[in-house]
Short mmCIF file of C-alpha atoms in Angstrom, two decimals:
data_model
loop_
_atom_site.label_atom_id
_atom_site.label_comp_id
_atom_site.label_asym_id
_atom_site.label_seq_id
_atom_site.Cartn_x
_atom_site.Cartn_y
_atom_site.Cartn_z
CA MET J 1 -9.24 18.04 21.13
CA GLU J 2 -8.95 19.69 18.31
CA GLN J 3 -11.96 19.56 16.01
CA LYS J 4 -12.29 17.09 13.66
CA ASN J 5 -14.81 16.12 10.86
CA ILE J 6 -15.60 13.00 9.72
CA ALA J 7 -16.56 11.32 7.39
CA ILE J 8 -19.07 8.01 7.09
CA LEU J 9 -19.27 5.92 4.07
CA GLY J 10 -22.03 3.28 5.73
CA SER J 11 -23.76 5.08 7.35
CA THR J 12 -27.10 4.12 7.58
CA GLY J 13 -25.45 -0.04 8.38
CA SER J 14 -24.59 -0.40 12.55
CA ILE J 15 -21.03 0.66 13.30
CA GLY J 16 -22.65 4.23 10.64
CA THR J 17 -25.74 4.49 13.24
CA GLN J 18 -22.94 3.96 15.81
CA THR J 19 -20.75 6.46 14.90
CA ILE J 20 -22.94 9.11 14.82
CA GLU J 21 -23.98 7.93 17.93
CA VAL J 22 -20.02 9.25 18.90
CA VAL J 23 -19.61 11.80 16.93
CA ASN J 24 -23.35 13.32 19.02
CA GLN J 25 -21.64 12.94 23.05
CA ILE J 26 -18.06 14.57 21.62
CA GLU J 27 -18.14 17.50 21.09
CA ASN J 28 -14.80 18.46 19.36
CA LEU J 29 -16.09 15.84 16.20
CA SER J 30 -19.37 16.46 12.83
CA VAL J 31 -20.08 14.98 10.58
CA SER J 32 -19.84 16.19 6.87
CA VAL J 33 -19.92 13.39 4.59
CA LEU J 34 -22.13 10.66 5.02
CA ALA J 35 -22.39 7.92 2.05
CA ALA J 36 -24.42 4.82 2.31
CA ASN J 37 -26.08 2.14 -0.17
CA LYS J 38 -29.98 2.60 -0.38
CA ASN J 39 -32.18 3.72 3.02
CA VAL J 40 -33.46 6.14 2.07
CA ASN J 41 -35.29 6.91 5.16
CA LEU J 42 -32.31 6.50 7.31
CA LEU J 43 -30.51 8.55 5.18
CA GLU J 44 -33.16 11.42 5.86
CA GLN J 45 -32.85 11.89 8.90
CA GLN J 46 -29.17 11.72 9.02
CA ILE J 47 -29.57 14.57 6.42
CA ARG J 48 -32.08 16.80 8.28
CA GLN J 49 -29.66 15.70 11.78
CA LEU J 50 -26.46 16.32 10.86
CA ARG J 51 -26.63 18.37 7.82
CA PRO J 52 -23.68 17.23 5.92
CA ALA J 53 -21.64 18.66 3.23
CA LEU J 54 -22.08 16.04 1.27
CA CYS J 55 -23.91 12.93 1.03
CA ALA J 56 -23.66 10.44 -1.72
CA VAL J 57 -26.57 6.84 -2.52
CA TYR J 58 -24.87 4.05 -4.47
CA ASP J 59 -27.88 3.38 -5.73
CA GLU J 60 -29.80 5.10 -8.82
CA SER J 61 -32.83 5.14 -7.61
CA ALA J 62 -32.61 5.83 -4.36
CA TYR J 63 -30.80 8.62 -5.16
CA ARG J 64 -33.32 10.04 -7.01
CA ASP J 65 -35.60 9.30 -4.68
CA LEU J 66 -33.59 11.52 -1.44
CA LYS J 67 -32.84 14.22 -4.18
CA THR J 68 -36.59 14.65 -4.01
CA ARG J 69 -37.21 14.50 -0.20
CA VAL J 70 -34.36 16.58 0.67
CA ALA J 71 -34.17 19.25 -1.92
CA ASP J 72 -34.97 21.59 0.69
CA THR J 73 -32.10 20.88 2.43
CA ASP J 74 -28.10 22.66 1.92
CA THR J 75 -26.70 18.93 1.18
CA ARG J 76 -25.24 18.60 -1.73
CA LEU J 77 -25.81 14.64 -3.50
CA VAL J 78 -23.78 12.12 -5.44
CA CYS J 79 -24.45 8.91 -6.49
CA GLY J 80 -22.83 5.52 -7.95
CA MET J 81 -19.34 4.32 -7.55
CA ASP J 82 -17.98 8.23 -8.46
CA GLY J 83 -19.93 9.51 -5.46
CA LEU J 84 -18.86 6.88 -3.05
CA LEU J 85 -15.13 8.13 -4.42
CA GLU J 86 -16.30 12.17 -4.32
CA ALA J 87 -17.88 11.21 -1.06
CA ALA J 88 -13.89 9.56 -0.19
CA ILE J 89 -11.76 13.01 -0.89
CA PHE J 90 -14.23 15.50 0.36
CA PRO J 91 -11.82 18.10 1.04
CA ASP J 92 -12.50 18.99 4.25
CA THR J 93 -12.60 15.59 5.94
CA ASP J 94 -9.62 14.75 7.92
CA THR J 95 -10.94 11.00 8.87
CA VAL J 96 -12.50 8.14 7.04
CA VAL J 97 -14.51 5.78 9.07
CA THR J 98 -15.12 3.15 5.65
CA SER J 99 -17.78 0.82 7.24
CA MET J 100 -19.36 0.31 3.70
CA MET J 101 -20.61 -3.71 3.64
CA GLY J 102 -18.37 -5.96 1.45
CA SER J 103 -15.35 -6.17 -1.26
CA VAL J 104 -17.86 -2.39 -2.08
CA GLY J 105 -15.29 -0.73 0.46
CA LEU J 106 -12.10 -1.56 -2.05
CA ARG J 107 -11.74 1.94 -4.03
CA PRO J 108 -12.70 4.51 -1.64
CA THR J 109 -10.85 3.36 0.97
CA LEU J 110 -7.82 3.75 -1.34
CA ALA J 111 -9.30 6.76 -3.26
CA ALA J 112 -9.02 8.58 0.49
CA ILE J 113 -5.22 7.27 1.66
CA ARG J 114 -4.47 8.30 -1.72
CA ALA J 115 -6.34 12.10 -0.05
CA GLY J 116 -4.36 11.49 3.24
CA LYS J 117 -7.58 11.08 5.11
CA THR J 118 -7.17 9.05 8.56
CA ILE J 119 -9.14 5.65 7.72
CA ALA J 120 -11.70 4.16 10.70
CA LEU J 121 -11.27 1.20 8.99
CA ALA J 122 -14.16 -1.18 9.93
CA ASN J 123 -14.21 -2.47 6.75
CA LYS J 124 -13.17 -6.12 6.99
CA GLU J 125 -13.35 -6.79 3.26
CA THR J 126 -10.50 -4.38 2.06
CA LEU J 127 -7.48 -6.05 3.81
CA VAL J 128 -9.24 -8.94 3.00
CA THR J 129 -9.35 -8.76 -0.69
CA ALA J 130 -6.29 -6.15 -1.41
CA GLY J 131 -4.04 -6.00 2.43
CA GLN J 132 -0.81 -5.93 0.46
CA LEU J 133 -1.84 -3.44 -1.69
CA VAL J 134 -3.91 -0.66 0.59
CA MET J 135 -0.52 -0.87 3.22
CA GLU J 136 1.20 0.24 0.58
CA GLU J 137 -0.70 2.95 -0.32
CA ALA J 138 -1.02 3.68 2.96
CA LYS J 139 2.68 3.84 3.97
CA LYS J 140 3.17 5.00 1.09
CA TYR J 141 1.13 8.61 1.99
CA GLY J 142 1.97 8.71 5.44
CA VAL J 143 -1.52 7.85 6.58
CA ALA J 144 -3.27 6.20 9.50
CA ILE J 145 -5.29 2.80 9.85
CA LEU J 146 -7.36 2.72 12.87
CA PRO J 147 -8.84 -0.70 13.13
CA VAL J 148 -12.69 -0.01 14.39
CA ASP J 149 -13.27 -3.70 15.21
CA SER J 150 -13.07 -4.74 19.02
CA GLU J 151 -10.55 -7.61 18.01
CA HIS J 152 -8.23 -5.28 16.71
CA SER J 153 -8.83 -2.46 18.16
CA ALA J 154 -7.80 -4.24 21.30
CA ILE J 155 -4.56 -5.45 19.29
CA PHE J 156 -3.83 -2.38 18.33
CA GLN J 157 -3.90 -1.15 21.79
CA CYS J 158 -2.37 -3.48 23.57
CA LEU J 159 0.75 -3.75 21.07
CA GLU J 160 1.26 0.31 21.47
CA GLY J 161 5.29 0.57 22.02
CA ASN J 162 5.67 -2.93 21.79
CA LYS J 163 4.88 -3.96 18.13
CA GLU J 164 8.65 -5.21 17.73
CA TYR J 165 7.98 -7.27 20.41
CA LEU J 166 5.17 -9.39 19.47
CA GLN J 167 5.58 -13.21 19.52
CA LYS J 168 1.78 -14.49 18.55
CA ILE J 169 -1.78 -13.09 18.54
CA LEU J 170 -4.42 -14.06 20.44
CA LEU J 171 -7.64 -13.30 18.67
CA THR J 172 -10.85 -14.25 20.47
CA ALA J 173 -14.34 -15.36 18.90
CA SER J 174 -17.69 -15.33 21.32
CA GLY J 175 -18.19 -19.09 19.18
CA GLY J 176 -21.53 -17.24 17.91
CA PRO J 177 -25.09 -18.46 17.87
CA PHE J 178 -23.71 -22.38 17.74
CA PHE J 179 -21.42 -23.21 19.83
CA GLY J 180 -20.70 -26.72 20.57
CA LYS J 181 -23.13 -27.84 18.26
CA THR J 182 -22.41 -30.87 15.78
CA LYS J 183 -22.59 -31.04 11.91
CA GLU J 184 -25.35 -33.27 12.41
CA GLU J 185 -27.35 -30.23 14.79
CA LEU J 186 -26.62 -27.79 12.01
CA THR J 187 -27.94 -29.71 8.86
CA SER J 188 -31.55 -28.16 9.94
CA VAL J 189 -30.65 -24.67 11.31
CA THR J 190 -32.26 -21.68 9.83
CA ALA J 191 -31.44 -17.73 8.99
CA LYS J 192 -33.40 -16.75 12.09
CA ASP J 193 -31.54 -19.01 14.18
CA ALA J 194 -28.37 -17.86 12.76
CA LEU J 195 -29.05 -14.61 13.14
CA LYS J 196 -29.57 -14.66 17.37
CA HIS J 197 -25.94 -13.61 18.16
CA PRO J 198 -25.53 -14.31 21.64
CA ASN J 199 -23.16 -11.23 22.48
CA TRP J 200 -23.32 -8.33 19.85
CA SER J 201 -25.91 -6.68 18.12
CA MET J 202 -24.67 -6.40 14.63
CA GLY J 203 -25.95 -6.72 10.59
CA SER J 204 -27.16 -9.76 9.59
CA LYS J 205 -24.51 -10.37 6.34
CA ILE J 206 -22.36 -10.17 9.93
CA THR J 207 -23.62 -12.37 12.37
CA ILE J 208 -24.22 -15.34 9.33
CA ASP J 209 -19.95 -15.34 9.37
CA SER J 210 -19.82 -14.68 13.43
CA ALA J 211 -22.11 -18.21 13.46
CA THR J 212 -19.58 -20.05 10.36
CA LEU J 213 -16.33 -18.14 11.86
CA MET J 214 -15.92 -17.21 8.78
CA ASN J 215 -15.71 -13.60 10.36
CA LYS J 216 -12.68 -14.65 12.52
CA GLY J 217 -11.17 -15.45 9.34
CA LEU J 218 -11.86 -12.41 7.66
CA GLU J 219 -10.76 -11.30 10.90
CA VAL J 220 -7.37 -13.51 10.78
CA LEU J 221 -6.57 -12.53 7.30
CA GLU J 222 -7.04 -8.21 7.89
CA ALA J 223 -4.71 -9.07 11.07
CA LYS J 224 -2.25 -10.28 9.43
CA TRP J 225 -2.08 -6.87 6.98
CA LEU J 226 -2.97 -4.59 10.39
CA PHE J 227 0.43 -5.24 12.07
CA GLY J 228 2.81 -7.39 10.52
CA ALA J 229 1.80 -10.88 11.57
CA GLU J 230 2.11 -14.64 10.17
CA LEU J 231 -0.72 -16.11 9.71
CA GLU J 232 1.29 -18.75 12.12
CA GLN J 233 1.41 -16.45 14.90
CA ILE J 234 -2.24 -15.67 14.75
CA GLU J 235 -4.13 -17.85 17.63
CA VAL J 236 -8.22 -18.07 17.53
CA LEU J 237 -9.71 -18.91 20.79
CA VAL J 238 -13.27 -19.23 21.84
CA HIS J 239 -14.53 -16.86 24.60
CA ARG J 240 -17.84 -16.27 24.61
CA GLN J 241 -18.24 -13.78 27.00
CA SER J 242 -16.81 -11.11 24.53
CA ILE J 243 -15.36 -9.17 28.04
CA ILE J 244 -12.03 -9.83 26.43
CA HIS J 245 -11.36 -8.60 22.54
CA SER J 246 -8.28 -9.74 22.04
CA MET J 247 -4.61 -10.47 24.07
CA VAL J 248 -1.15 -10.20 22.50
CA GLN J 249 1.73 -12.28 23.94
CA PHE J 250 5.26 -11.12 23.44
CA THR J 251 8.31 -12.59 23.15
CA ASP J 252 8.97 -13.07 26.43
CA ASN J 253 5.72 -15.17 27.14
CA SER J 254 3.93 -12.19 29.06
CA ILE J 255 0.37 -11.06 27.75
CA LEU J 256 -1.16 -8.60 27.58
CA ALA J 257 -5.55 -7.92 27.17
CA GLN J 258 -7.81 -5.52 26.57
CA LEU J 259 -10.91 -6.12 28.32
CA GLY J 260 -14.26 -4.29 28.09
CA THR J 261 -18.14 -4.54 27.54
CA ALA J 262 -19.91 -5.91 24.03
CA ASP J 263 -19.86 -2.65 23.19
CA MET J 264 -18.99 -0.90 19.90
CA LYS J 265 -18.82 1.94 19.91
CA LEU J 266 -15.80 1.83 22.45
CA PRO J 267 -13.62 1.00 19.45
CA ILE J 268 -15.48 3.25 17.16
CA GLN J 269 -14.61 6.31 19.68
CA LEU J 270 -11.07 5.60 19.95
CA ALA J 271 -10.75 5.52 16.41
CA LEU J 272 -12.30 8.72 16.57
CA THR J 273 -10.52 10.45 19.02
CA TYR J 274 -7.22 8.61 18.59
CA PRO J 275 -4.63 9.63 20.08
CA LYS J 276 -7.15 11.30 22.78
CA ARG J 277 -8.76 9.13 24.99
CA LEU J 278 -11.75 11.15 26.60
CA PRO J 279 -15.08 10.02 29.05
CA SER J 280 -17.79 7.77 27.59
CA CYS J 281 -21.13 6.96 27.93
CA SER J 282 -20.36 3.15 27.72
CA GLU J 283 -20.29 0.92 31.11
CA ALA J 284 -17.34 -0.50 32.96
CA VAL J 285 -16.38 -4.31 33.32
CA ASP J 286 -18.56 -5.32 36.20
CA PHE J 287 -15.55 -8.47 37.49
CA THR J 288 -18.69 -9.08 39.42
CA LYS J 289 -20.97 -9.78 37.70
CA TRP J 290 -17.96 -11.93 34.59
CA ASN J 291 -16.11 -13.27 36.86
CA GLN J 292 -15.75 -15.66 35.13
CA LEU J 293 -14.17 -16.16 31.57
CA THR J 294 -13.89 -18.77 29.61
CA PHE J 295 -11.41 -20.29 26.56
CA ALA J 296 -11.52 -23.61 24.38
CA LYS J 297 -10.04 -23.84 20.89
CA PRO J 298 -12.41 -23.11 17.79
CA ASP J 299 -14.03 -26.77 15.80
CA VAL J 300 -12.79 -25.93 12.49
CA ASP J 301 -14.40 -29.66 11.97
CA THR J 302 -17.84 -28.52 11.82
CA PHE J 303 -17.04 -24.76 11.30
CA ARG J 304 -15.28 -25.11 8.10
CA CYS J 305 -15.25 -20.97 7.07
CA LEU J 306 -12.37 -20.47 9.24
CA ALA J 307 -9.68 -22.93 7.68
CA LEU J 308 -10.50 -22.44 4.90
CA ALA J 309 -9.41 -18.72 5.57
CA PHE J 310 -6.09 -20.03 7.49
CA GLU J 311 -5.92 -21.76 3.81
CA ALA J 312 -6.95 -18.62 1.87
CA GLY J 313 -4.19 -16.70 3.76
CA ASN J 314 -1.23 -20.01 3.43
CA ALA J 315 -2.39 -19.59 -0.05
CA GLY J 316 -2.00 -15.75 -1.11
CA GLY J 317 -2.69 -13.82 -4.04
CA THR J 318 -6.38 -13.44 -5.20
CA MET J 319 -7.13 -16.50 -2.97
CA PRO J 320 -8.64 -14.72 -0.14
CA CYS J 321 -10.79 -12.23 -2.79
CA VAL J 322 -12.40 -15.51 -4.26
CA MET J 323 -12.77 -16.45 -0.13
CA ASN J 324 -14.57 -13.39 0.34
CA GLY J 325 -16.50 -13.19 -2.85
CA ALA J 326 -18.15 -16.63 -2.57
CA ASN J 327 -19.12 -16.28 1.20
CA GLU J 328 -20.91 -13.06 0.48
CA ILE J 329 -23.11 -15.29 -2.57
CA ALA J 330 -23.13 -17.92 0.08
CA VAL J 331 -24.54 -15.66 3.06
CA ASP J 332 -27.38 -13.77 0.46
CA ALA J 333 -28.04 -17.32 -0.91
CA PHE J 334 -28.21 -18.97 3.05
CA LEU J 335 -30.29 -15.58 4.14
CA LYS J 336 -33.09 -16.37 1.60
CA GLY J 337 -33.91 -19.99 1.56
CA ASN J 338 -31.77 -21.46 -1.56
CA ILE J 339 -29.28 -22.82 0.31
CA ALA J 340 -28.38 -25.19 3.90
CA PHE J 341 -26.63 -23.21 6.85
CA LEU J 342 -23.38 -26.10 6.25
CA GLU J 343 -23.59 -25.47 2.32
CA ILE J 344 -22.68 -22.00 2.79
CA ALA J 345 -18.63 -23.35 3.18
CA GLU J 346 -18.80 -26.47 0.72
CA LEU J 347 -19.70 -23.94 -1.74
CA VAL J 348 -17.24 -21.72 -0.83
CA GLU J 349 -14.11 -23.93 -0.57
CA ALA J 350 -16.09 -25.35 -4.26
CA VAL J 351 -15.33 -22.09 -5.86
CA MET J 352 -11.55 -22.21 -4.17
CA LYS J 353 -10.20 -24.91 -5.43
CA GLN J 354 -11.89 -23.58 -9.15
CA ASN J 355 -9.29 -20.42 -8.65
CA HIS J 356 -6.79 -19.31 -10.70
CA LEU J 357 -4.19 -18.27 -8.83
CA ILE J 358 -1.92 -14.78 -9.57
CA ALA J 359 0.17 -14.49 -6.76
CA VAL J 360 0.59 -10.50 -7.42
CA PRO J 361 -2.73 -9.07 -8.28
CA SER J 362 -3.34 -5.52 -10.04
CA LEU J 363 -6.36 -3.88 -7.79
CA GLU J 364 -8.31 -4.90 -11.48
CA GLU J 365 -6.89 -8.25 -11.14
CA ILE J 366 -8.51 -8.49 -8.12
CA PHE J 367 -11.71 -7.11 -9.07
CA LYS J 368 -11.67 -9.50 -12.05
CA ALA J 369 -11.04 -12.25 -9.26
CA ASP J 370 -13.69 -10.92 -6.89
CA LYS J 371 -15.92 -11.72 -9.65
CA TRP J 372 -15.36 -14.08 -11.50
CA ALA J 373 -15.41 -15.68 -7.77
CA ARG J 374 -19.36 -14.15 -7.22
CA GLU J 375 -20.41 -15.73 -11.00
CA THR J 376 -18.75 -18.86 -9.76
CA ALA J 377 -20.53 -19.12 -6.30
CA ARG J 378 -24.04 -18.57 -8.22
CA ASN J 379 -23.35 -21.03 -11.05
CA PHE J 380 -22.94 -22.90 -8.17
CA ILE J 381 -26.25 -22.36 -6.40
#
């Protein structure tokens, strides 16, 4: 495989740190750019280990602290959104891993696309909030968007050479820590309870989204844009074992599935090395240990967030952006103990009901809708 230089936007998060693990295992991959919010201690370690040419720090106070700490290195530091944009278009990078949390990743992803970079997409919110705009830009600039999410990577692999025959996407979900529980049982659950994911090790926000099934709703909307599917073609299946990462049903009713252990380094590596498949340190599935795979329909009455995501997708325009912005505020409020678990969906739905829909929004209208949704959500708390 030819040498590839990687930019990691969100290098201190779960995906970012695992991306660095993958890079360290593959000879022809190197990291030329790092970007993160404010985890100064980890950023310093990463800079000293990887020696990137550039590091962007979104938080200004963290930037000042880090600049002092790494003054003895050759890494150049930049700050704020301008710094993230510079990191996204750095000339010496081939692939940009976009794994920054939330809608802050949208502008850098668009900048990287316009700079002709291959995108390893791990930021769901980019396509949820501005899917049509992002995909149009990718087509305009001839840029490949390679999914990092395990489910979308699975769909991508199953569709290779067969996209024209797509009938249905079967998007699998673990069901999170509260699978099978009733609304009554969920009235008193805490953030600590919700953060106990049965299969995956992830950041706190995405883990709460998994518990509410909002994460799966975001993935539904992401799949719609990535694969040009209609929402009616996407079915969510609860698969507790997280061995089948997703499936695709074709027009002849045959189904292809992608299977693997619950290890994010597998889809990360494929996104970085595609179209090559290189040896991996991830374990293969032992079917003698996983000899029973189960499937169930999601309970959208109890876990309202998944239903709200379909509603937002059907409404289109600014509605998915509004839903996403309200959800980020609601999840943060739940983690801080300011609202109850079931109130996350209630808050998101209340904000969606007040949205003044813009059917075909510009980028600036998307950002305005996001800001409005967050402010409105805060007012409800």
